[in-house]
JSON list of C-alpha atoms in Angstrom, two decimals:
[
{"chain": "A", "resi": 1, "resn": "MET", "atom": "CA", "xyz": [22.70, -50.57, 151.34]},
{"chain": "A", "resi": 2, "resn": "ALA", "atom": "CA", "xyz": [25.54, -49.35, 153.47]},
{"chain": "A", "resi": 3, "resn": "LYS", "atom": "CA", "xyz": [25.26, -49.21, 157.22]},
{"chain": "A", "resi": 4, "resn": "TRP", "atom": "CA", "xyz": [26.30, -45.84, 158.69]},
{"chain": "A", "resi": 5, "resn": "GLY", "atom": "CA", "xyz": [26.66, -46.82, 162.32]},
{"chain": "A", "resi": 6, "resn": "LYS", "atom": "CA", "xyz": [25.95, -44.88, 165.48]},
{"chain": "A", "resi": 7, "resn": "VAL", "atom": "CA", "xyz": [26.68, -41.19, 165.95]},
{"chain": "A", "resi": 8, "resn": "ASP", "atom": "CA", "xyz": [27.24, -39.46, 169.30]},
{"chain": "A", "resi": 9, "resn": "TYR", "atom": "CA", "xyz": [26.22, -35.80, 169.07]},
{"chain": "A", "resi": 10, "resn": "LYS", "atom": "CA", "xyz": [27.45, -34.86, 172.57]},
{"chain": "A", "resi": 11, "resn": "GLN", "atom": "CA", "xyz": [30.75, -33.48, 171.23]},
{"chain": "A", "resi": 12, "resn": "PHE", "atom": "CA", "xyz": [28.91, -31.36, 168.66]},
{"chain": "A", "resi": 13, "resn": "LEU", "atom": "CA", "xyz": [26.69, -29.96, 171.38]},
{"chain": "A", "resi": 14, "resn": "LYS", "atom": "CA", "xyz": [29.75, -29.11, 173.52]},
{"chain": "A", "resi": 15, "resn": "LEU", "atom": "CA", "xyz": [31.35, -27.38, 170.55]},
{"chain": "A", "resi": 16, "resn": "GLN", "atom": "CA", "xyz": [28.15, -25.44, 169.92]},
{"chain": "A", "resi": 17, "resn": "LYS", "atom": "CA", "xyz": [28.05, -24.25, 173.55]},
{"chain": "A", "resi": 18, "resn": "ARG", "atom": "CA", "xyz": [31.70, -23.16, 173.39]},
{"chain": "A", "resi": 19, "resn": "LEU", "atom": "CA", "xyz": [31.08, -21.21, 170.20]},
{"chain": "A", "resi": 20, "resn": "GLU", "atom": "CA", "xyz": [28.11, -19.50, 171.81]},
{"chain": "A", "resi": 21, "resn": "GLN", "atom": "CA", "xyz": [30.31, -18.53, 174.77]},
{"chain": "A", "resi": 22, "resn": "LEU", "atom": "CA", "xyz": [32.92, -17.18, 172.38]},
{"chain": "A", "resi": 23, "resn": "GLU", "atom": "CA", "xyz": [30.30, -14.94, 170.75]},
{"chain": "A", "resi": 24, "resn": "LYS", "atom": "CA", "xyz": [29.36, -13.53, 174.16]},
{"chain": "A", "resi": 25, "resn": "VAL", "atom": "CA", "xyz": [32.95, -12.47, 174.93]},
{"chain": "A", "resi": 26, "resn": "ASP", "atom": "CA", "xyz": [33.37, -8.71, 174.99]},
{"chain": "A", "resi": 27, "resn": "ARG", "atom": "CA", "xyz": [35.81, -8.19, 172.11]},
{"chain": "A", "resi": 28, "resn": "ASP", "atom": "CA", "xyz": [36.06, -4.49, 172.82]},
{"chain": "A", "resi": 29, "resn": "GLN", "atom": "CA", "xyz": [37.23, -5.13, 176.39]},
{"chain": "A", "resi": 30, "resn": "PHE", "atom": "CA", "xyz": [39.72, -7.74, 175.17]},
{"chain": "A", "resi": 31, "resn": "CYS", "atom": "CA", "xyz": [41.19, -5.26, 172.68]},
{"chain": "A", "resi": 32, "resn": "ARG", "atom": "CA", "xyz": [41.40, -2.58, 175.37]},
{"chain": "A", "resi": 33, "resn": "ASN", "atom": "CA", "xyz": [43.23, -4.96, 177.71]},
{"chain": "A", "resi": 34, "resn": "VAL", "atom": "CA", "xyz": [45.70, -5.91, 174.98]},
{"chain": "A", "resi": 35, "resn": "ALA", "atom": "CA", "xyz": [46.27, -2.22, 174.14]},
{"chain": "A", "resi": 36, "resn": "LYS", "atom": "CA", "xyz": [46.97, -1.47, 177.80]},
{"chain": "A", "resi": 37, "resn": "GLU", "atom": "CA", "xyz": [49.46, -4.31, 178.06]},
{"chain": "A", "resi": 38, "resn": "LEU", "atom": "CA", "xyz": [51.26, -3.21, 174.90]},
{"chain": "A", "resi": 39, "resn": "ALA", "atom": "CA", "xyz": [51.40, 0.38, 176.19]},
{"chain": "A", "resi": 40, "resn": "ALA", "atom": "CA", "xyz": [52.81, -0.80, 179.52]},
{"chain": "A", "resi": 41, "resn": "ARG", "atom": "CA", "xyz": [55.48, -2.81, 177.73]},
{"chain": "A", "resi": 42, "resn": "LEU", "atom": "CA", "xyz": [56.35, 0.17, 175.54]},
{"chain": "A", "resi": 43, "resn": "LEU", "atom": "CA", "xyz": [56.68, 2.42, 178.57]},
{"chain": "A", "resi": 44, "resn": "ALA", "atom": "CA", "xyz": [58.93, -0.11, 180.29]},
{"chain": "A", "resi": 45, "resn": "LYS", "atom": "CA", "xyz": [61.17, -0.35, 177.23]},
{"chain": "A", "resi": 46, "resn": "VAL", "atom": "CA", "xyz": [61.42, 3.38, 176.59]},
{"chain": "A", "resi": 47, "resn": "ILE", "atom": "CA", "xyz": [62.07, 4.25, 180.24]},
{"chain": "A", "resi": 48, "resn": "LYS", "atom": "CA", "xyz": [64.89, 1.71, 180.43]},
{"chain": "A", "resi": 49, "resn": "ARG", "atom": "CA", "xyz": [66.40, 3.03, 177.20]},
{"chain": "A", "resi": 50, "resn": "THR", "atom": "CA", "xyz": [66.20, 6.76, 178.13]},
{"chain": "A", "resi": 51, "resn": "PRO", "atom": "CA", "xyz": [69.60, 8.21, 179.12]},
{"chain": "A", "resi": 52, "resn": "VAL", "atom": "CA", "xyz": [70.17, 9.86, 182.49]},
{"chain": "A", "resi": 53, "resn": "GLY", "atom": "CA", "xyz": [72.30, 12.99, 182.64]},
{"chain": "A", "resi": 54, "resn": "GLN", "atom": "CA", "xyz": [75.62, 12.64, 184.45]},
{"chain": "A", "resi": 55, "resn": "TYR", "atom": "CA", "xyz": [76.60, 15.66, 186.51]},
{"chain": "A", "resi": 56, "resn": "PRO", "atom": "CA", "xyz": [79.62, 16.22, 188.76]},
{"chain": "A", "resi": 57, "resn": "PRO", "atom": "CA", "xyz": [79.08, 15.47, 192.44]},
{"chain": "A", "resi": 58, "resn": "GLY", "atom": "CA", "xyz": [78.30, 18.53, 194.49]},
{"chain": "A", "resi": 59, "resn": "SER", "atom": "CA", "xyz": [76.85, 20.44, 191.54]},
{"chain": "A", "resi": 60, "resn": "GLY", "atom": "CA", "xyz": [73.35, 20.16, 193.02]},
{"chain": "A", "resi": 61, "resn": "ILE", "atom": "CA", "xyz": [71.96, 18.94, 189.69]},
{"chain": "A", "resi": 62, "resn": "MET", "atom": "CA", "xyz": [70.26, 15.56, 189.62]},
{"chain": "A", "resi": 63, "resn": "GLY", "atom": "CA", "xyz": [69.84, 13.61, 186.39]},
{"chain": "A", "resi": 64, "resn": "GLY", "atom": "CA", "xyz": [66.85, 11.50, 185.39]},
{"chain": "A", "resi": 65, "resn": "THR", "atom": "CA", "xyz": [64.26, 14.19, 184.63]},
{"chain": "A", "resi": 66, "resn": "LEU", "atom": "CA", "xyz": [63.79, 12.92, 181.08]},
{"chain": "A", "resi": 67, "resn": "ARG", "atom": "CA", "xyz": [63.46, 9.33, 182.26]},
{"chain": "A", "resi": 68, "resn": "ARG", "atom": "CA", "xyz": [60.90, 10.26, 184.91]},
{"chain": "A", "resi": 69, "resn": "GLY", "atom": "CA", "xyz": [58.95, 12.28, 182.33]},
{"chain": "A", "resi": 70, "resn": "TRP", "atom": "CA", "xyz": [57.65, 9.30, 180.34]},
{"chain": "A", "resi": 71, "resn": "THR", "atom": "CA", "xyz": [53.96, 8.80, 180.89]},
{"chain": "A", "resi": 72, "resn": "ALA", "atom": "CA", "xyz": [50.71, 8.08, 179.15]},
{"chain": "A", "resi": 73, "resn": "VAL", "atom": "CA", "xyz": [47.55, 10.13, 179.22]},
{"chain": "A", "resi": 74, "resn": "THR", "atom": "CA", "xyz": [45.33, 8.73, 181.97]},
{"chain": "A", "resi": 75, "resn": "GLU", "atom": "CA", "xyz": [41.66, 9.12, 182.74]},
{"chain": "A", "resi": 76, "resn": "GLU", "atom": "CA", "xyz": [42.38, 10.24, 186.29]},
{"chain": "A", "resi": 77, "resn": "GLU", "atom": "CA", "xyz": [45.34, 12.44, 185.41]},
{"chain": "A", "resi": 78, "resn": "ALA", "atom": "CA", "xyz": [44.02, 15.57, 187.04]},
{"chain": "A", "resi": 79, "resn": "ILE", "atom": "CA", "xyz": [42.35, 13.87, 190.00]},
{"chain": "A", "resi": 80, "resn": "SER", "atom": "CA", "xyz": [45.06, 11.61, 191.34]},
{"chain": "A", "resi": 81, "resn": "GLY", "atom": "CA", "xyz": [48.24, 13.10, 192.55]},
{"chain": "A", "resi": 82, "resn": "GLY", "atom": "CA", "xyz": [50.48, 10.48, 194.14]},
{"chain": "A", "resi": 83, "resn": "SER", "atom": "CA", "xyz": [52.40, 7.49, 193.11]},
{"chain": "A", "resi": 84, "resn": "LYS", "atom": "CA", "xyz": [50.55, 4.43, 191.88]},
{"chain": "A", "resi": 85, "resn": "ASN", "atom": "CA", "xyz": [51.74, 0.94, 191.31]},
{"chain": "A", "resi": 86, "resn": "ALA", "atom": "CA", "xyz": [52.18, -0.24, 187.72]},
{"chain": "A", "resi": 87, "resn": "LYS", "atom": "CA", "xyz": [48.95, -2.28, 187.56]},
{"chain": "A", "resi": 88, "resn": "THR", "atom": "CA", "xyz": [46.83, 0.65, 188.79]},
{"chain": "A", "resi": 89, "resn": "TYR", "atom": "CA", "xyz": [48.57, 2.99, 186.38]},
{"chain": "A", "resi": 90, "resn": "VAL", "atom": "CA", "xyz": [48.04, 0.72, 183.37]},
{"chain": "A", "resi": 91, "resn": "ASP", "atom": "CA", "xyz": [44.38, 0.22, 184.29]},
{"chain": "A", "resi": 92, "resn": "SER", "atom": "CA", "xyz": [43.88, 3.99, 184.35]},
{"chain": "A", "resi": 93, "resn": "LEU", "atom": "CA", "xyz": [45.24, 4.57, 180.83]},
{"chain": "A", "resi": 94, "resn": "SER", "atom": "CA", "xyz": [42.87, 6.39, 178.53]},
{"chain": "A", "resi": 95, "resn": "ILE", "atom": "CA", "xyz": [42.13, 4.50, 175.31]},
{"chain": "A", "resi": 96, "resn": "THR", "atom": "CA", "xyz": [40.75, 6.18, 172.21]},
{"chain": "A", "resi": 97, "resn": "LYS", "atom": "CA", "xyz": [38.93, 3.98, 169.71]},
{"chain": "A", "resi": 98, "resn": "THR", "atom": "CA", "xyz": [38.71, 5.20, 166.13]},
{"chain": "A", "resi": 99, "resn": "GLY", "atom": "CA", "xyz": [37.13, 2.66, 163.80]},
{"chain": "A", "resi": 100, "resn": "ASN", "atom": "CA", "xyz": [39.03, -0.57, 164.43]},
{"chain": "A", "resi": 101, "resn": "THR", "atom": "CA", "xyz": [42.04, 1.19, 165.95]},
{"chain": "A", "resi": 102, "resn": "TYR", "atom": "CA", "xyz": [42.72, 1.50, 169.67]},
{"chain": "A", "resi": 103, "resn": "GLN", "atom": "CA", "xyz": [45.15, 4.25, 170.67]},
{"chain": "A", "resi": 104, "resn": "ILE", "atom": "CA", "xyz": [47.00, 5.11, 173.86]},
{"chain": "A", "resi": 105, "resn": "GLU", "atom": "CA", "xyz": [49.09, 8.26, 173.77]},
{"chain": "A", "resi": 106, "resn": "ILE", "atom": "CA", "xyz": [52.60, 7.88, 175.22]},
{"chain": "A", "resi": 107, "resn": "ILE", "atom": "CA", "xyz": [54.13, 11.28, 176.00]},
{"chain": "A", "resi": 108, "resn": "ASN", "atom": "CA", "xyz": [57.15, 12.93, 177.56]},
{"chain": "A", "resi": 109, "resn": "PRO", "atom": "CA", "xyz": [56.35, 16.55, 178.42]},
{"chain": "A", "resi": 110, "resn": "VAL", "atom": "CA", "xyz": [59.98, 17.41, 179.22]},
{"chain": "A", "resi": 111, "resn": "HIS", "atom": "CA", "xyz": [60.77, 20.26, 176.82]},
{"chain": "A", "resi": 112, "resn": "TYR", "atom": "CA", "xyz": [64.03, 18.76, 175.49]},
{"chain": "A", "resi": 113, "resn": "ALA", "atom": "CA", "xyz": [62.73, 15.22, 174.96]},
{"chain": "A", "resi": 114, "resn": "SER", "atom": "CA", "xyz": [62.47, 15.59, 171.17]},
{"chain": "A", "resi": 115, "resn": "TYR", "atom": "CA", "xyz": [66.05, 16.89, 170.99]},
{"chain": "A", "resi": 116, "resn": "VAL", "atom": "CA", "xyz": [67.38, 13.82, 172.79]},
{"chain": "A", "resi": 117, "resn": "GLU", "atom": "CA", "xyz": [65.17, 11.55, 170.68]},
{"chain": "A", "resi": 118, "resn": "TYR", "atom": "CA", "xyz": [66.07, 12.92, 167.24]},
{"chain": "A", "resi": 119, "resn": "GLY", "atom": "CA", "xyz": [69.31, 14.83, 167.80]},
{"chain": "A", "resi": 120, "resn": "HIS", "atom": "CA", "xyz": [70.18, 18.53, 167.90]},
{"chain": "A", "resi": 121, "resn": "ARG", "atom": "CA", "xyz": [72.81, 21.11, 167.10]},
{"chain": "A", "resi": 122, "resn": "THR", "atom": "CA", "xyz": [75.49, 21.89, 169.63]},
{"chain": "A", "resi": 123, "resn": "ARG", "atom": "CA", "xyz": [75.41, 25.13, 171.61]},
{"chain": "A", "resi": 124, "resn": "ASP", "atom": "CA", "xyz": [77.95, 26.79, 169.33]},
{"chain": "A", "resi": 125, "resn": "HIS", "atom": "CA", "xyz": [75.98, 25.63, 166.24]},
{"chain": "A", "resi": 126, "resn": "LYS", "atom": "CA", "xyz": [79.07, 23.99, 164.75]},
{"chain": "A", "resi": 127, "resn": "GLY", "atom": "CA", "xyz": [78.30, 20.38, 165.47]},
{"chain": "A", "resi": 128, "resn": "TRP", "atom": "CA", "xyz": [75.53, 17.85, 165.77]},
{"chain": "A", "resi": 129, "resn": "VAL", "atom": "CA", "xyz": [74.58, 15.58, 168.67]},
{"chain": "A", "resi": 130, "resn": "GLU", "atom": "CA", "xyz": [73.10, 12.34, 167.38]},
{"chain": "A", "resi": 131, "resn": "GLY", "atom": "CA", "xyz": [69.66, 11.34, 168.63]},
{"chain": "A", "resi": 132, "resn": "ARG", "atom": "CA", "xyz": [69.19, 8.41, 171.00]},
{"chain": "A", "resi": 133, "resn": "PHE", "atom": "CA", "xyz": [65.91, 7.23, 169.38]},
{"chain": "A", "resi": 134, "resn": "MET", "atom": "CA", "xyz": [64.73, 5.65, 172.63]},
{"chain": "A", "resi": 135, "resn": "LEU", "atom": "CA", "xyz": [61.03, 5.77, 171.69]},
{"chain": "A", "resi": 136, "resn": "THR", "atom": "CA", "xyz": [61.58, 4.90, 168.03]},
{"chain": "A", "resi": 137, "resn": "ILE", "atom": "CA", "xyz": [63.66, 1.82, 168.80]},
{"chain": "A", "resi": 138, "resn": "SER", "atom": "CA", "xyz": [61.29, 0.72, 171.57]},
{"chain": "A", "resi": 139, "resn": "GLU", "atom": "CA", "xyz": [58.32, 1.01, 169.19]},
{"chain": "A", "resi": 140, "resn": "GLN", "atom": "CA", "xyz": [60.10, -1.08, 166.56]},
{"chain": "A", "resi": 141, "resn": "GLU", "atom": "CA", "xyz": [60.94, -3.78, 169.10]},
{"chain": "A", "resi": 142, "resn": "LEU", "atom": "CA", "xyz": [57.36, -3.87, 170.35]},
{"chain": "A", "resi": 143, "resn": "GLN", "atom": "CA", "xyz": [55.95, -4.09, 166.82]},
{"chain": "A", "resi": 144, "resn": "GLN", "atom": "CA", "xyz": [58.01, -7.24, 166.31]},
{"chain": "A", "resi": 145, "resn": "GLN", "atom": "CA", "xyz": [56.88, -8.73, 169.63]},
{"chain": "A", "resi": 146, "resn": "ALA", "atom": "CA", "xyz": [53.22, -7.64, 169.42]},
{"chain": "A", "resi": 147, "resn": "PRO", "atom": "CA", "xyz": [51.86, -10.58, 167.37]},
{"chain": "A", "resi": 148, "resn": "ALA", "atom": "CA", "xyz": [53.23, -13.11, 169.87]},
{"chain": "A", "resi": 149, "resn": "ILE", "atom": "CA", "xyz": [51.89, -11.08, 172.83]},
{"chain": "A", "resi": 150, "resn": "ILE", "atom": "CA", "xyz": [48.45, -10.78, 171.26]},
{"chain": "A", "resi": 151, "resn": "GLU", "atom": "CA", "xyz": [48.37, -14.47, 170.37]},
{"chain": "A", "resi": 152, "resn": "LYS", "atom": "CA", "xyz": [49.30, -15.39, 173.95]},
{"chain": "A", "resi": 153, "resn": "LYS", "atom": "CA", "xyz": [46.54, -13.17, 175.37]},
{"chain": "A", "resi": 154, "resn": "LEU", "atom": "CA", "xyz": [44.04, -14.65, 172.91]},
{"chain": "A", "resi": 155, "resn": "GLU", "atom": "CA", "xyz": [44.98, -18.20, 173.85]},
{"chain": "A", "resi": 156, "resn": "GLN", "atom": "CA", "xyz": [44.61, -17.27, 177.50]},
{"chain": "A", "resi": 157, "resn": "GLN", "atom": "CA", "xyz": [41.16, -15.81, 176.79]},
{"chain": "A", "resi": 158, "resn": "LEU", "atom": "CA", "xyz": [40.10, -18.94, 174.90]},
{"chain": "A", "resi": 159, "resn": "LYS", "atom": "CA", "xyz": [41.28, -21.22, 177.73]},
{"chain": "A", "resi": 160, "resn": "GLU", "atom": "CA", "xyz": [39.07, -19.32, 180.14]},
{"chain": "A", "resi": 161, "resn": "LEU", "atom": "CA", "xyz": [36.09, -20.30, 178.01]}
]
């Protein structure tokens, strides 16, 4: 008969405890945190990419309205009225969960935002101004970066366990 030797089950017990801790982790909160981070990154990209109108000095017109218009729907939108830092703002974002999908709505309520995004006819209706696609391009960039960001957050979460 073969001799099997000695077995130390301490490592198996440690693994079992870690797996039990992993089951206790609030997956919903993790997904919400990841969604907020992705939304914050999208806002940063789209704001940086949004053009600012150039007006002659002394005209009294200041550019940047479109750039300042980018926002996300927040839970405290109506209550708070002052400037917040980025962390506070991201934490206040309203997340909608539908099935397995978490959504944060990024908006720009400036009335001409869609014209700058997708393009428009000129005032005399004889030409076309090409769109800048600041949100579209930012979304595409973020979609490419999202798997790495999510993986990094997941590794960070696992290290905490």
